Coordinates of C-alpha atoms and ligand atoms in Angstrom, one line a residue:
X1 CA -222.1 36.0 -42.2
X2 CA -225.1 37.9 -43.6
X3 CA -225.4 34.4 -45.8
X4 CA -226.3 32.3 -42.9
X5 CA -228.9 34.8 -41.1
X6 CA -232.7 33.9 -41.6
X7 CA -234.5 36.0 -44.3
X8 CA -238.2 36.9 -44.2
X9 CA -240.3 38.3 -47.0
X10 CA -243.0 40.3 -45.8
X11 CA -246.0 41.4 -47.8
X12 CA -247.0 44.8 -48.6
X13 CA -249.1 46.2 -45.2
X14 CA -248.5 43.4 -43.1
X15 CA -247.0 44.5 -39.5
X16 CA -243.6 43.2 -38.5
X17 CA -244.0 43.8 -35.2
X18 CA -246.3 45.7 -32.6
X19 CA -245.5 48.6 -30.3
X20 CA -245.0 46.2 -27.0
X21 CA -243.8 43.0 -28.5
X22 CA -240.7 41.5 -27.0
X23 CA -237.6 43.1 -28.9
X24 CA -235.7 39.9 -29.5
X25 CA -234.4 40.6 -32.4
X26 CA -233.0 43.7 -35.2
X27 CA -233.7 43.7 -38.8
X28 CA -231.7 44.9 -41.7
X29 CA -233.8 45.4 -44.9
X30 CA -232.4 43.5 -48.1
X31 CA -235.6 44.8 -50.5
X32 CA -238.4 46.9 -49.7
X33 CA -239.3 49.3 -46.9
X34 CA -241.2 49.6 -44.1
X35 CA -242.6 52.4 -41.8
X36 CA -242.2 53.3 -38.2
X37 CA -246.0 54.4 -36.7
X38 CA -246.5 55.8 -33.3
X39 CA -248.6 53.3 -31.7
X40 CA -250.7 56.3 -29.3
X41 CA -251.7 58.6 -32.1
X42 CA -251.1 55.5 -35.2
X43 CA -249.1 58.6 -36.9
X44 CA -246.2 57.3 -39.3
X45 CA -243.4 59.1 -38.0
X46 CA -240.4 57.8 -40.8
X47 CA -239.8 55.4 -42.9
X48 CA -236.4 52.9 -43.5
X49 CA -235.1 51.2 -46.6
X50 CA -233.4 48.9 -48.5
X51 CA -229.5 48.8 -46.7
X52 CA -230.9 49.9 -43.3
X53 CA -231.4 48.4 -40.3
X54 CA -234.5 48.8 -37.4
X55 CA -235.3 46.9 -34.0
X56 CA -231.6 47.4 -33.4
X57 CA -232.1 49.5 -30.0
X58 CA -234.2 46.4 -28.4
X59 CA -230.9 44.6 -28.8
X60 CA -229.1 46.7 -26.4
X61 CA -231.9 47.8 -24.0
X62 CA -234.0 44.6 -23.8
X63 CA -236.9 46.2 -23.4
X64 CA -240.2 45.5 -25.9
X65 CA -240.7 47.7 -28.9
X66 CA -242.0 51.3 -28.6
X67 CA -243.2 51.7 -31.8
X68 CA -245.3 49.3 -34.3
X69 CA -242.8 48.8 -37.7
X70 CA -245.6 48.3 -41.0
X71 CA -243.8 47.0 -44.8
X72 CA -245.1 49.8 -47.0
X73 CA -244.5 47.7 -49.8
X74 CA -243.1 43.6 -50.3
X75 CA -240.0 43.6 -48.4
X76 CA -237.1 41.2 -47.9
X77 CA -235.6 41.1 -44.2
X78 CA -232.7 39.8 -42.7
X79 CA -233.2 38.6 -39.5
X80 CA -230.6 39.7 -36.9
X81 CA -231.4 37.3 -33.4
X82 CA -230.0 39.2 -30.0
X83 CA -228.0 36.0 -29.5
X84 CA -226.1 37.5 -32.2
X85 CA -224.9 40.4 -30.2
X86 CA -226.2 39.7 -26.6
X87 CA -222.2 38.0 -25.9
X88 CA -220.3 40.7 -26.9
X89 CA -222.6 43.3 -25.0
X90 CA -222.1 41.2 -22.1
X91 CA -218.5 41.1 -22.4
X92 CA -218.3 45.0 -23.3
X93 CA -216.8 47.2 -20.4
X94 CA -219.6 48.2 -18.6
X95 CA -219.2 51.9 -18.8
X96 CA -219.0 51.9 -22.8
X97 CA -222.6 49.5 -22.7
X98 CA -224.0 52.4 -20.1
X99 CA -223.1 55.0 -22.6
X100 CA -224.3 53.4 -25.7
X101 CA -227.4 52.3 -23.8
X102 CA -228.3 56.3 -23.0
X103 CA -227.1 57.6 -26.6
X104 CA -229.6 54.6 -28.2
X105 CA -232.7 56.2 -25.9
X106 CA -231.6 59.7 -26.5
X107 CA -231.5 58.5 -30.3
X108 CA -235.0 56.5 -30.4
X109 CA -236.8 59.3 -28.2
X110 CA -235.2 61.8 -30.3
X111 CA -235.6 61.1 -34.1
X112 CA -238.7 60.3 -34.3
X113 CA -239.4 63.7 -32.1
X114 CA -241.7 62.2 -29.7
X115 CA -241.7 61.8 -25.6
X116 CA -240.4 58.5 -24.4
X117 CA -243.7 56.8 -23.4
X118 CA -245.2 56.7 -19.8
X119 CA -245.0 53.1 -19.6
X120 CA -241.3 52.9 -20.8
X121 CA -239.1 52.9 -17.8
X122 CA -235.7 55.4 -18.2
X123 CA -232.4 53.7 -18.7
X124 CA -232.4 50.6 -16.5
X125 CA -229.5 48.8 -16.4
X126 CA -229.1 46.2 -14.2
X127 CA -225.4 47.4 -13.4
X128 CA -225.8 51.2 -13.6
X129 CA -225.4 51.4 -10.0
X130 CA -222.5 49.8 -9.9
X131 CA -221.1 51.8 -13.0
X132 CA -222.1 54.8 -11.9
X133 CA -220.1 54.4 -8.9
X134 CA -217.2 53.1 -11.4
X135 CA -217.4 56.3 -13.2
X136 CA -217.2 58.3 -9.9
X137 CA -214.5 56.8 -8.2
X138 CA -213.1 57.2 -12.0
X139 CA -213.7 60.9 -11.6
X140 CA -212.3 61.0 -8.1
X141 CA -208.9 59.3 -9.5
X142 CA -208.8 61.7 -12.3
X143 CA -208.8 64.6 -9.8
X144 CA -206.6 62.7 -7.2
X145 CA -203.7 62.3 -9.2
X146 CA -203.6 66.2 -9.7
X147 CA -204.2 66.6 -6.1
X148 CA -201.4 64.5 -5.5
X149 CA -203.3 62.0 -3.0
X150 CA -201.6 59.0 -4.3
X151 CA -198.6 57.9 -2.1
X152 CA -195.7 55.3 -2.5
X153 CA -195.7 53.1 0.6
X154 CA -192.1 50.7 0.9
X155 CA -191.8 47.4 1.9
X156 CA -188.7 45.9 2.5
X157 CA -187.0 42.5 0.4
X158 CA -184.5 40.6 3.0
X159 CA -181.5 38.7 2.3
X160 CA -181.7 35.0 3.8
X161 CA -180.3 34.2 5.7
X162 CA -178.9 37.7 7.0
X163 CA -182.4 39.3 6.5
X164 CA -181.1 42.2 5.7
X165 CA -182.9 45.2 3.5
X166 CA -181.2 44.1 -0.1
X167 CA -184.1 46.5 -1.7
X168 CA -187.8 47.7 -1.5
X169 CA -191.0 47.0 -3.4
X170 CA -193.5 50.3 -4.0
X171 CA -197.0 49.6 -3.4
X172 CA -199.5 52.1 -4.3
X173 CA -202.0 53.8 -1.4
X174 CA -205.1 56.5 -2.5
X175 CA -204.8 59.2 0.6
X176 CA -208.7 59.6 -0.2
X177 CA -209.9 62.8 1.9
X178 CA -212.6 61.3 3.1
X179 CA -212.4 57.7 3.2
X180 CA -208.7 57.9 4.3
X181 CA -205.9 55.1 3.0
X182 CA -207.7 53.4 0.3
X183 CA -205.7 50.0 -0.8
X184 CA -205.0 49.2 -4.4
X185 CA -207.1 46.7 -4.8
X186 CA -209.9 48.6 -4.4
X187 CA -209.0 51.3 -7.5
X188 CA -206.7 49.7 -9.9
X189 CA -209.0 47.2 -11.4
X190 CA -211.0 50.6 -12.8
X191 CA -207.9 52.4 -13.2
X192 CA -207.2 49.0 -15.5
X193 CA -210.8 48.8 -17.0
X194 CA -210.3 52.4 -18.5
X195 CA -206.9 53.2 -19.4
X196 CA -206.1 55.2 -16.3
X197 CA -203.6 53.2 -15.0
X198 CA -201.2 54.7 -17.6
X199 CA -201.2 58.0 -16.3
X200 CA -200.7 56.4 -13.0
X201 CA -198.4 54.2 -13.8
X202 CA -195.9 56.8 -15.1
X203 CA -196.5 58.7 -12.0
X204 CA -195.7 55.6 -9.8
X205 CA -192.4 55.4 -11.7
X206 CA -191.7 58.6 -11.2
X207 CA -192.4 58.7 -7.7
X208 CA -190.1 55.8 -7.5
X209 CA -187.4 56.9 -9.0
X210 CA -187.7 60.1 -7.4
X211 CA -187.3 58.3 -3.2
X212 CA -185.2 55.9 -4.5
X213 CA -181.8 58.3 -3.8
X214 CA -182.9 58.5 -0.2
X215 CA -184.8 55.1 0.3
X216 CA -181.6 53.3 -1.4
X217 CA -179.3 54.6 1.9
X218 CA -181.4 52.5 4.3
X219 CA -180.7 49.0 2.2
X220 CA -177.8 47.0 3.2
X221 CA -176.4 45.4 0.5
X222 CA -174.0 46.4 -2.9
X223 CA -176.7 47.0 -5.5
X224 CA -180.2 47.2 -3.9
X225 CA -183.3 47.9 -5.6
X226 CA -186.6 49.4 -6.2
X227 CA -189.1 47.2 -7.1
X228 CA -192.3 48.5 -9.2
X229 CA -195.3 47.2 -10.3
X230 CA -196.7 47.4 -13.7
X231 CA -199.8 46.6 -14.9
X232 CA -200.4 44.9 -18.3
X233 CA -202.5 48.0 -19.6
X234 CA -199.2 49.9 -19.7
X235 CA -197.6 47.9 -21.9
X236 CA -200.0 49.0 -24.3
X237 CA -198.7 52.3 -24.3
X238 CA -196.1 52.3 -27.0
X239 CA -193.5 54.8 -25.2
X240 CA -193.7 52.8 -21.8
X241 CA -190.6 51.1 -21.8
X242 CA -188.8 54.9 -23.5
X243 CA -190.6 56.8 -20.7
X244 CA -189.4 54.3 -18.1
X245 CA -186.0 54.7 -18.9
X246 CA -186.3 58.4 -19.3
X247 CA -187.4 58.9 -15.9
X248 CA -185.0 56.5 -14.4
X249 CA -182.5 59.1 -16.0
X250 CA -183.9 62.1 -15.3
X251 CA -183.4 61.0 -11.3
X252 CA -180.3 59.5 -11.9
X253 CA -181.2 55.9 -11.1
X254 CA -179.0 52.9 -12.2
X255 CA -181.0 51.0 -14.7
X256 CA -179.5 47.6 -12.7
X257 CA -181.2 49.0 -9.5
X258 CA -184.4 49.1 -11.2
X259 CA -186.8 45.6 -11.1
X260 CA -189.8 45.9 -13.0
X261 CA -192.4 43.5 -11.4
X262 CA -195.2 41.6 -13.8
X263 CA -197.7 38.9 -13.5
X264 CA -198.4 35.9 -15.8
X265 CA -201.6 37.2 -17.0
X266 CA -200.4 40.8 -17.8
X267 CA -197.3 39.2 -20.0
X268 CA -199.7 36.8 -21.7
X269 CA -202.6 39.0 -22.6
X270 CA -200.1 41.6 -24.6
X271 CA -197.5 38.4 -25.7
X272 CA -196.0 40.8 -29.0
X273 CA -196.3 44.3 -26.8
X274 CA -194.4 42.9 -23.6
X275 CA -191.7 40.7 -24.8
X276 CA -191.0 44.3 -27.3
X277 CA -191.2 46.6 -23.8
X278 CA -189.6 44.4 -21.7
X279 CA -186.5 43.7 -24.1
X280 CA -186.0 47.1 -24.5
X281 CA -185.8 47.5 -20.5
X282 CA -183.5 44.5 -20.0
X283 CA -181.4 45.7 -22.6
X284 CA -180.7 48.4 -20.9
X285 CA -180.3 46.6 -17.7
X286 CA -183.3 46.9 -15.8
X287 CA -184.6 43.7 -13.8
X288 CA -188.0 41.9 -14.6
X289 CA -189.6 40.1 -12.1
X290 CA -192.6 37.5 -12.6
X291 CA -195.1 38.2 -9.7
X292 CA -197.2 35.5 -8.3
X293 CA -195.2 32.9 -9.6
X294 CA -197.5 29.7 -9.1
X295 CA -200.8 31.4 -9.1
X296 CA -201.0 31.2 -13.1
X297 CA -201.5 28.6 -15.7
X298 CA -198.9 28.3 -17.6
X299 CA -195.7 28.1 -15.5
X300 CA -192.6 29.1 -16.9
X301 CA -192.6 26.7 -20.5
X302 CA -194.7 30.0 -22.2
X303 CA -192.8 32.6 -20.3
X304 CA -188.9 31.4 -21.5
X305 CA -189.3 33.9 -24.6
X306 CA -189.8 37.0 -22.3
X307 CA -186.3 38.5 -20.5
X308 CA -187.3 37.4 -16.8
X309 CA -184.4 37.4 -14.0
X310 CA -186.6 36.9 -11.2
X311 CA -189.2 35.1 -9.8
X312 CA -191.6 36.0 -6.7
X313 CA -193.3 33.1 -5.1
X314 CA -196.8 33.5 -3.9
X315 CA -197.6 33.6 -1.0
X316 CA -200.5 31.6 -1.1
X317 CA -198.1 28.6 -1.7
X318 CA -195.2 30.3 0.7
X319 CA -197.4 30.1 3.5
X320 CA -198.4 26.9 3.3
X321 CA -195.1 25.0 3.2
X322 CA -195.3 24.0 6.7
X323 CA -198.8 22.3 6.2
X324 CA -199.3 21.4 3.0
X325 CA -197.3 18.9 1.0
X326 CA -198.0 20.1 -2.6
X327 CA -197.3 23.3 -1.2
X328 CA -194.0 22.6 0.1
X329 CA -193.1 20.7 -3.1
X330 CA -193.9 23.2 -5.3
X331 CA -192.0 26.3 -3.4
X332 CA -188.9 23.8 -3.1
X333 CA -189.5 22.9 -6.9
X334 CA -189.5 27.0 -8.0
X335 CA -186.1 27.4 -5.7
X336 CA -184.6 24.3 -7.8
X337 CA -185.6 25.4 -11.2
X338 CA -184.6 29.4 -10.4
X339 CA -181.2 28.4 -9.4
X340 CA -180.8 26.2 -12.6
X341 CA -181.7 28.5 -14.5
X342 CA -179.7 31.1 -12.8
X343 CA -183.0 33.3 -12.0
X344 CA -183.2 35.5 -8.5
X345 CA -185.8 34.4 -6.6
X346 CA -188.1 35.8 -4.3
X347 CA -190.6 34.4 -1.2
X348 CA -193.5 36.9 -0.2
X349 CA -196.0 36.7 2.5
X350 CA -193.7 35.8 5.0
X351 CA -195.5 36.4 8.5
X352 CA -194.0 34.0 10.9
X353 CA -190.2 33.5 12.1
X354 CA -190.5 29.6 11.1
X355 CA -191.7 29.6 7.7
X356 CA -188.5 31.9 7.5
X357 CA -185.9 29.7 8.8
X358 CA -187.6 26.6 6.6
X359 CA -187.4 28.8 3.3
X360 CA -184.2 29.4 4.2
X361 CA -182.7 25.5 4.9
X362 CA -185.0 25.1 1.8
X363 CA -182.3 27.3 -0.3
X364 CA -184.1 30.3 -0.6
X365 CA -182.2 33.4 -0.7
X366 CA -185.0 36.2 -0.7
X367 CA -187.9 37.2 1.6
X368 CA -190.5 39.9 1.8
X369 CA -193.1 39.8 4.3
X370 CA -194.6 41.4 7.5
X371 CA -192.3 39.4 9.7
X372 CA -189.1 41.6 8.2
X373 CA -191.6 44.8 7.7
X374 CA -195.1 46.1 6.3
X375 CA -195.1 48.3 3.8
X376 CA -194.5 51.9 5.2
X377 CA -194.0 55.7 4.0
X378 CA -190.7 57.0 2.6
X379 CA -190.4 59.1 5.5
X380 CA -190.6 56.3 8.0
X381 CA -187.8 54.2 6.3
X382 CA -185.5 57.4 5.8
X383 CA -186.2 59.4 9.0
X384 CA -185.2 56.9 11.6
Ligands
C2E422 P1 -198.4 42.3 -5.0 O1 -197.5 42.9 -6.1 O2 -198.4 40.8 -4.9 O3 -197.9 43.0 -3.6 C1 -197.8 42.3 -2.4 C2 -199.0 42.5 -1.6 O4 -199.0 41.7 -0.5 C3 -199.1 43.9 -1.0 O5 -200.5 44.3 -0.9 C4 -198.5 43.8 0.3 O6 -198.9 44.8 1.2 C5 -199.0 42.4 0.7 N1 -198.1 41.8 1.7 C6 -196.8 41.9 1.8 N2 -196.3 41.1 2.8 C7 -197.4 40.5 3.3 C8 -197.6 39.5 4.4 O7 -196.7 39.1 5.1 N3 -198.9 39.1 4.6 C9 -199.9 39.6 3.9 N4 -201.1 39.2 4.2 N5 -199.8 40.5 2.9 C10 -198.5 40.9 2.6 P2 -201.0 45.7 -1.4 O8 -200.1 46.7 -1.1 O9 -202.4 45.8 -0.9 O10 -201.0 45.5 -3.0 C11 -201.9 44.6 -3.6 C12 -201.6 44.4 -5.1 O11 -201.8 45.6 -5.8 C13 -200.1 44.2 -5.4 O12 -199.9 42.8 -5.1 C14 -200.0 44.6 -6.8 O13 -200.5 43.6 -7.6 C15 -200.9 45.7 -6.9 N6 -200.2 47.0 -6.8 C16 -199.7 47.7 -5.7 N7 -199.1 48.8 -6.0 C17 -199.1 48.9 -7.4 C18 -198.7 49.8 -8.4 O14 -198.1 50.8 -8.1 N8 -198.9 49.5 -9.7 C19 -199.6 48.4 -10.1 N9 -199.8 48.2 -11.4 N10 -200.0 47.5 -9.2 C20 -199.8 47.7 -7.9
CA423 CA1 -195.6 42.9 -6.8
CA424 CA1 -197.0 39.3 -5.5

């Protein structure tokens, strides 16, 4: 790559650039060497040369130069544009470009032993609000899953067309002390951005696992279930599927009792990591569901080499049937296809007694939805 990068040969005493100019680009010196000056006191303060680079923390920062850069004698530069490296800081996970942001000032206000000038605003990123509130609520979770303010609330999956309680789904609630019930939405995309969803995903399990002796009374049917819902980050940890099965014997759970629930996108973006994981589960006989089936890209052609024995219909599509065509269509296609292929299906979002009775003429065999129950604690499914 260095091959294709512009080169510029400076002469001896010529400036590179001036304390001020815009810091567009970094420079890594081929030949030669330059020196750093302090543009208040015109002090040289270092010098850099041949195999290292300068203007690199202008890249990051965006801000213009602090210091004027000088060849000491003819030098050879490569020319290293911020278009180079401006994508993959945007793409970078916020909190890591925050850090490396404040290390790169600490650095540049540090070895060259001088004050960060008056005119050179502190760290300004245009998102350091918004990671700074990331990093708290990050801090909060930390402390919450040792406080034990995460809960396990239950919602029921129906037969059709009995609708009766064949097994429960475990959806995550924060018991924040201050802000009360805080929905998952609103934590587990950080909890996903930095790894922490591991920790509480094994915690989820085991919470599961745990309630599902008494929550498994209250279902109806032969073999009910638990469903759970896992995140692709925890696929990335390489003892996730062991653990899994570890706990599930620790509280004496019946692998077959046990549906593991999945989206598209999780799958996909770990192909090698989840059909490993999720082998290993259904081998051992857990269940693995594909969650908002419809809502993805790929339908089911790239999702035939993973072990999936159900399928959970959206219910963006679910509750549409009754006025939208497509809609209708494509909930009646899924039903089709999952009883040729001999996979369990199930319809979520279900909120009104019709769209019930037309899933079930339409063949559908599985419901979950407000209309047969919200999701609710363990204590209000066992105690009544
Ligand atoms: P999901 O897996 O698709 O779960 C179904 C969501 O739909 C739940 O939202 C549920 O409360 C809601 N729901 C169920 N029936 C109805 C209905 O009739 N009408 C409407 N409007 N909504 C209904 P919730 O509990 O807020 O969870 C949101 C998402 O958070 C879940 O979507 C799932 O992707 C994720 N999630 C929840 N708990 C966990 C967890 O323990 N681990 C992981 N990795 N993800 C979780
Ligand atoms: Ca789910
Ligand atoms: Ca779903």
């Amino acid at each position: 790559m260095l091959e294709q990068l512009d080169r510029k040969h400076i002469a001896a005493g010529h400036v590179i650039f001036s304390s001020g100019d815009p810091g567009d680009c970094a420079y890594l010196i081929e030949e030669g060497e330059v020196e750093v000056i302090d543009p208040i006191t015109d002090l040289v303060l270092g010098n850099v040369a041949k195999g290292e680079v300068f203007g690199e923390i202008a890249l990051v920062d965006r801000h213009p130069r602090t210091a004027t850069v000088r060849a000491c004698r003819e030098t050879r530069l490569v020319e290293i544009p911020r278009s180079l490296v401006e994508e993959l800081l945007t793409d970078a996970n916020p909190i890591i470009r925050l850090l490396l942001t404040i290390i790169l000032e600490r650095y540049r206000t540090n070895i060259w032993h001088r004050p960060r000038p008056a005119n050179m605003p502190a760290t300004e990123d245009p998102f350091q609000a918004a990671v700074m509130e990331k990093l708290t609520l990050l801090k909060d979770m930390r402390d919450a899953i040792d406080r034990q303010e995460f809960e396990l609330f239950y919602q029921p999956i129906v037969t059709l067309p009995g609708r009766e309680i064949a097994g429960f789904e475990a959806l995550i609630r924060w018991r924040h002390p201050q802000l009360g019930l805080i929905p998952p939405n609103k934590f587990l995309g950080i909890a996903e951005e930095t790894g922490l969803i591991r920790l509480l995903g094994r915690w989820t399990i085991e919470r599961a696992c745990r309630d599902w002796k008494a929550l498994r009374e209250v279902a109806k049917v032969e073999v009910p279930f638990i469903s759970i819902n896992v995140s692709g980050k925890q696929l990335t940890d390489q003892n996730f599927a062991l653990q899994a099965l570890a706990t599930q014997q620790f509280f004496g759970v019946a692998a077959k009792e046990v549906k593991f629930e999945l989206t598209e996108t999780s799958v996909i973006s770990n192909p090698k990591l989840a059909s490993l994981q999720l082998g290993v589960l259904h081998s051992y006989g857990n269940i693995i569901a594909l969650d908002d089936y419809g809502t993805g890209y790929s339908g089911l052609s790239h999702l035939k080499d993973y072990p999936f024995g159900v399928l959970k219909l959206d219910q963006t599509f679910v509750r549409e049937i009754l006025m939208s065509s497509l809609s209708f269509q494509l909930v009646m296609n899924s039903i089709q296809m999952a009883k040729a292929l001999k996979l369990g299906l199930v319809a979520e979002g279900i909120e009104t007694d019709d769209i019930a009775t037309a899933l079930t003429e339409m063949g559908c065999d599985h419901a979950q939805g407000y209309l047969f129950g919200k999701p609710q604690t363990l204590d209000y499914w066992t105690s009544g």
